[in-house]
Short mmCIF file of C-alpha atoms in Angstrom, two decimals:
data_model
loop_
_atom_site.label_atom_id
_atom_site.label_comp_id
_atom_site.label_asym_id
_atom_site.label_seq_id
_atom_site.Cartn_x
_atom_site.Cartn_y
_atom_site.Cartn_z
CA MET A 1 147.68 73.97 66.88
CA GLY A 2 143.99 74.56 66.52
CA LEU A 3 143.05 72.33 69.27
CA ALA A 4 145.37 73.85 71.43
CA LEU A 5 144.31 77.34 70.84
CA CYS A 6 140.70 76.30 71.50
CA GLY A 7 141.60 74.67 74.56
CA LYS A 8 143.62 77.65 75.60
CA ALA A 9 140.58 80.24 74.70
CA PHE A 10 137.99 78.27 76.74
CA LYS A 11 140.30 78.29 79.68
CA LEU A 12 140.96 82.05 79.53
CA GLU A 13 137.41 82.61 79.34
CA ASN A 14 136.42 80.50 82.31
CA LEU A 15 139.34 82.20 84.25
CA GLN A 16 137.87 85.74 83.02
CA ILE A 17 134.64 84.54 84.16
CA LYS A 18 135.74 83.73 87.65
CA LEU A 19 137.84 87.01 87.88
CA HIS A 20 134.87 89.29 86.78
CA GLY A 21 132.87 87.46 89.79
CA GLN A 22 135.62 88.38 92.20
CA GLN A 23 136.15 91.88 91.07
CA TYR A 24 132.20 92.36 91.13
CA ARG A 25 132.01 90.99 94.69
CA ALA A 26 135.21 93.40 95.86
CA ARG A 27 133.08 96.27 94.29
CA LYS A 28 130.09 95.71 96.02
CA LYS A 29 131.94 95.17 99.41
CA PHE A 30 133.96 98.32 98.66
CA GLU A 31 130.30 100.20 97.83
CA LYS A 32 128.80 98.94 100.99
CA LEU A 33 131.65 100.05 103.19
CA TYR A 34 132.08 103.68 101.72
CA ASN A 35 128.44 104.48 101.92
CA ALA A 36 128.27 103.69 105.62
CA ALA A 37 131.57 105.30 106.27
CA ASN A 38 130.58 108.58 104.26
CA GLU A 39 127.12 108.97 105.74
CA THR A 40 128.84 109.26 109.07
CA TYR A 41 131.80 111.01 107.91
CA GLN A 42 129.37 113.73 106.22
CA MET A 43 127.36 114.16 109.46
CA HIS A 44 130.83 114.75 111.78
CA LEU A 45 131.50 117.28 108.88
CA LYS A 46 128.05 118.87 109.26
CA PHE A 47 128.17 119.59 112.81
CA LEU A 48 131.88 121.03 112.93
CA ARG A 49 130.70 123.33 109.85
CA ILE A 50 127.68 124.34 111.62
CA SER A 51 129.72 125.00 115.08
CA TYR A 52 132.60 126.76 113.07
CA GLU A 53 130.63 128.61 110.64
CA GLN A 54 132.17 131.89 111.13
CA ASP A 55 135.60 130.76 111.92
CA LYS A 56 137.11 129.27 108.63
CA GLU A 57 140.51 129.13 109.87
CA LYS A 58 139.44 126.56 112.34
CA LEU A 59 137.65 124.73 109.70
CA LYS A 60 141.00 124.70 107.88
CA GLU A 61 142.79 123.27 110.89
CA ILE A 62 140.92 120.34 111.28
CA SER A 63 140.53 119.74 107.71
CA ALA A 64 136.73 120.54 107.67
CA PHE A 65 137.03 123.27 104.91
CA GLY A 66 136.84 123.03 100.93
CA LYS A 67 135.19 121.09 98.42
CA ARG A 68 133.96 117.98 98.47
CA PRO A 69 136.61 115.43 96.33
CA ARG A 70 135.27 113.75 93.19
CA SER A 71 137.36 110.56 93.20
CA ILE A 72 137.61 108.08 95.85
CA PRO A 73 141.53 108.38 96.18
CA ASP A 74 140.89 112.08 97.12
CA TRP A 75 137.83 111.17 99.52
CA ILE A 76 140.01 108.64 101.44
CA LYS A 77 142.96 111.38 101.48
CA GLN A 78 140.58 114.07 102.63
CA ALA A 79 138.88 111.61 105.23
CA TYR A 80 141.93 110.62 106.70
CA ALA A 81 143.07 114.10 107.13
CA PHE A 82 140.04 115.43 108.92
CA TYR A 83 139.98 112.27 111.33
CA GLN A 84 143.43 112.50 112.00
CA THR A 85 143.58 116.38 112.52
CA THR A 86 140.22 116.64 114.53
CA SER A 87 140.93 113.74 116.82
CA GLY A 88 144.13 115.60 118.14
CA ASP A 89 141.92 118.93 118.43
CA GLU A 90 140.58 118.89 122.02
CA GLU A 91 138.10 121.69 121.59
CA ALA A 92 136.73 120.24 118.20
CA MET A 93 136.21 116.92 119.98
CA THR A 94 134.33 118.72 123.10
CA VAL A 95 131.94 120.24 120.09
CA LEU A 96 131.35 116.65 118.84
CA ASP A 97 130.65 115.29 122.27
CA SER A 98 128.25 117.93 122.82
CA TYR A 99 126.46 116.37 119.71
CA GLY A 100 126.49 112.83 121.49
CA ILE A 101 129.77 112.10 119.35
CA THR A 102 132.02 110.72 121.69
CA ALA A 103 135.95 109.95 121.03
CA GLU A 104 135.08 106.49 120.93
CA ILE A 105 132.18 106.89 118.19
CA PHE A 106 134.54 109.15 116.22
CA GLN A 107 137.54 106.60 116.24
CA GLN A 108 135.34 104.00 115.16
CA ASN A 109 134.41 105.82 111.88
CA GLU A 110 137.96 106.52 111.50
CA SER A 111 138.61 102.70 111.55
CA LYS A 112 135.88 102.41 108.77
CA ILE A 113 137.54 104.98 106.68
CA LYS A 114 140.79 102.65 106.72
CA GLU A 115 138.26 99.46 105.73
CA VAL A 116 137.04 101.76 102.85
CA ASP A 117 140.92 102.25 101.92
CA ALA A 118 141.61 98.67 101.88
CA ALA A 119 138.32 97.52 99.93
CA PHE A 120 139.31 100.22 97.32
CA ARG A 121 142.81 98.91 96.68
CA THR A 122 141.49 95.11 96.77
CA HIS A 123 138.62 96.18 94.08
CA LYS A 124 141.38 97.92 91.66
CA ILE A 125 143.73 94.99 92.08
CA LYS A 126 140.88 92.53 91.22
CA LEU A 127 139.52 94.73 88.35
CA GLY A 128 143.11 94.96 87.06
CA ALA A 129 143.40 91.28 87.06
CA ALA A 130 140.02 90.48 85.31
CA GLN A 131 140.49 93.21 82.50
CA ASN A 132 144.00 91.60 81.92
CA ALA A 133 142.28 88.06 81.66
CA VAL A 134 139.90 89.48 78.88
CA ASP A 135 142.70 90.95 76.90
CA GLU A 136 144.55 87.62 76.84
CA ARG A 137 141.41 85.93 75.97
CA ASN A 138 140.70 88.10 72.90
CA LYS A 139 144.41 88.03 71.79
CA VAL A 140 144.12 84.00 71.65
CA ILE A 141 140.59 84.00 69.95
CA LYS A 142 142.13 86.27 67.32
CA GLU A 143 144.98 83.95 66.83
CA LEU A 144 142.51 81.07 66.59
CA ASP A 145 140.43 83.32 64.14
CA THR A 146 143.50 83.66 62.14
CA TYR A 147 144.59 80.20 62.27
CA ALA A 148 140.98 79.08 61.15
CA LYS A 149 140.98 81.16 58.23
CA ARG A 150 143.99 79.78 57.27
CA PHE A 151 142.89 76.31 57.48
CA ARG A 152 140.03 76.94 55.29
CA ALA A 153 141.99 78.15 52.61
CA ILE A 154 144.41 75.31 52.83
CA CYS A 155 141.17 73.08 53.02
CA ARG A 156 139.74 74.42 49.59
CA SER A 157 142.84 74.11 47.87
CA ALA A 158 143.72 70.76 49.02
CA LEU A 159 140.25 69.19 48.49
CA LYS A 160 139.33 71.30 45.38
CA ALA A 161 138.31 68.29 43.89
CA HIS A 162 136.57 66.97 46.80
CA PRO A 163 133.63 69.26 47.49
CA GLN A 164 131.60 66.72 49.68
CA LEU A 165 134.48 66.29 51.93
CA LEU A 166 134.56 70.49 52.01
CA GLU A 167 131.02 70.50 53.14
CA LYS A 168 131.54 68.14 55.94
CA LEU A 169 134.17 70.26 56.89
CA GLY A 170 131.48 73.12 57.45
CA ILE A 171 133.30 74.71 54.48
CA LYS A 172 130.49 75.93 52.16
CA VAL A 173 131.03 75.34 48.39
CA TYR A 174 129.48 77.22 45.53
CA SER A 175 128.55 75.90 42.24
CA LYS A 176 130.96 77.01 39.12
CA GLY A 177 129.84 80.33 38.09
CA TYR A 178 128.02 81.02 40.93
CA LYS A 179 127.75 84.79 41.77
CA LYS A 180 126.62 86.34 45.48
CA ARG A 181 123.74 88.57 45.05
CA LYS A 182 124.13 92.14 46.02
CA ARG A 183 122.03 93.36 48.74
CA LYS A 184 119.71 95.94 47.52
CA LYS A 185 119.68 99.19 49.40
CA ASN A 186 116.58 100.39 50.99
CA ASN A 187 115.56 103.53 49.47
CA ASN A 188 112.62 103.69 51.82
CA GLN A 189 114.87 104.39 54.97
CA SER A 190 114.79 107.91 56.31
CA PRO A 191 117.81 110.03 56.12
CA THR A 192 117.61 110.24 59.68
CA ALA A 193 117.67 106.52 60.73
CA ASN A 194 121.00 106.24 58.17
CA ASN A 195 122.51 109.03 60.40
CA THR A 196 121.83 107.68 63.67
CA GLU A 197 122.84 104.14 62.51
CA GLN A 198 126.39 105.60 61.45
CA ALA A 199 126.51 107.25 64.53
CA SER A 200 126.11 104.71 66.95
CA PRO A 201 129.24 103.86 68.77
CA THR A 202 130.56 100.58 68.92
CA THR A 203 130.27 98.92 72.37
CA ARG A 204 133.11 98.11 73.94
CA GLU A 205 133.17 94.68 76.02
CA SER A 206 133.13 95.47 79.63
CA VAL A 207 135.17 93.38 82.46
#
């Protein structure tokens, strides 16, 4: 059982490393597409907002009015709405054309928004798979740790009269009457240092 758990743990470790690499590459691809598409998107927005600065109703009609979204899904939703409504507005397209942004150029960035959407979805899937692999690996390692503790306890009981064998198994054997030394408290340590150490959060494993 112990060897089986070790083998399973090693396989899951290799799997999570592989999936971590996949989600990392997917994230990099998404970020590259997003940065390029957003730069052009913001430029298109800026030209129309300048042109219709005194006409907020018009900006609302072409989805060019409002606060910048904080999440990627909201950004994608807002960008889709902007390109779909603006491309169907002849007046707005004429304004953009005066800035050198033709209908063809405008549609090209609309296609890039779709690429960003697809890349974002792919990254989320890869990220979820990598996290599941980490959780599964940690579960098996916990099982292995429990098995190892039981195994050591059984060995100590069965080989109590043979300390040499226990040592060969890597199990420490203390002589009769041995007492562990208590660690001395460091009275010279400042209260500030103690507080800082206690307040330090446990680092969670990232995918």
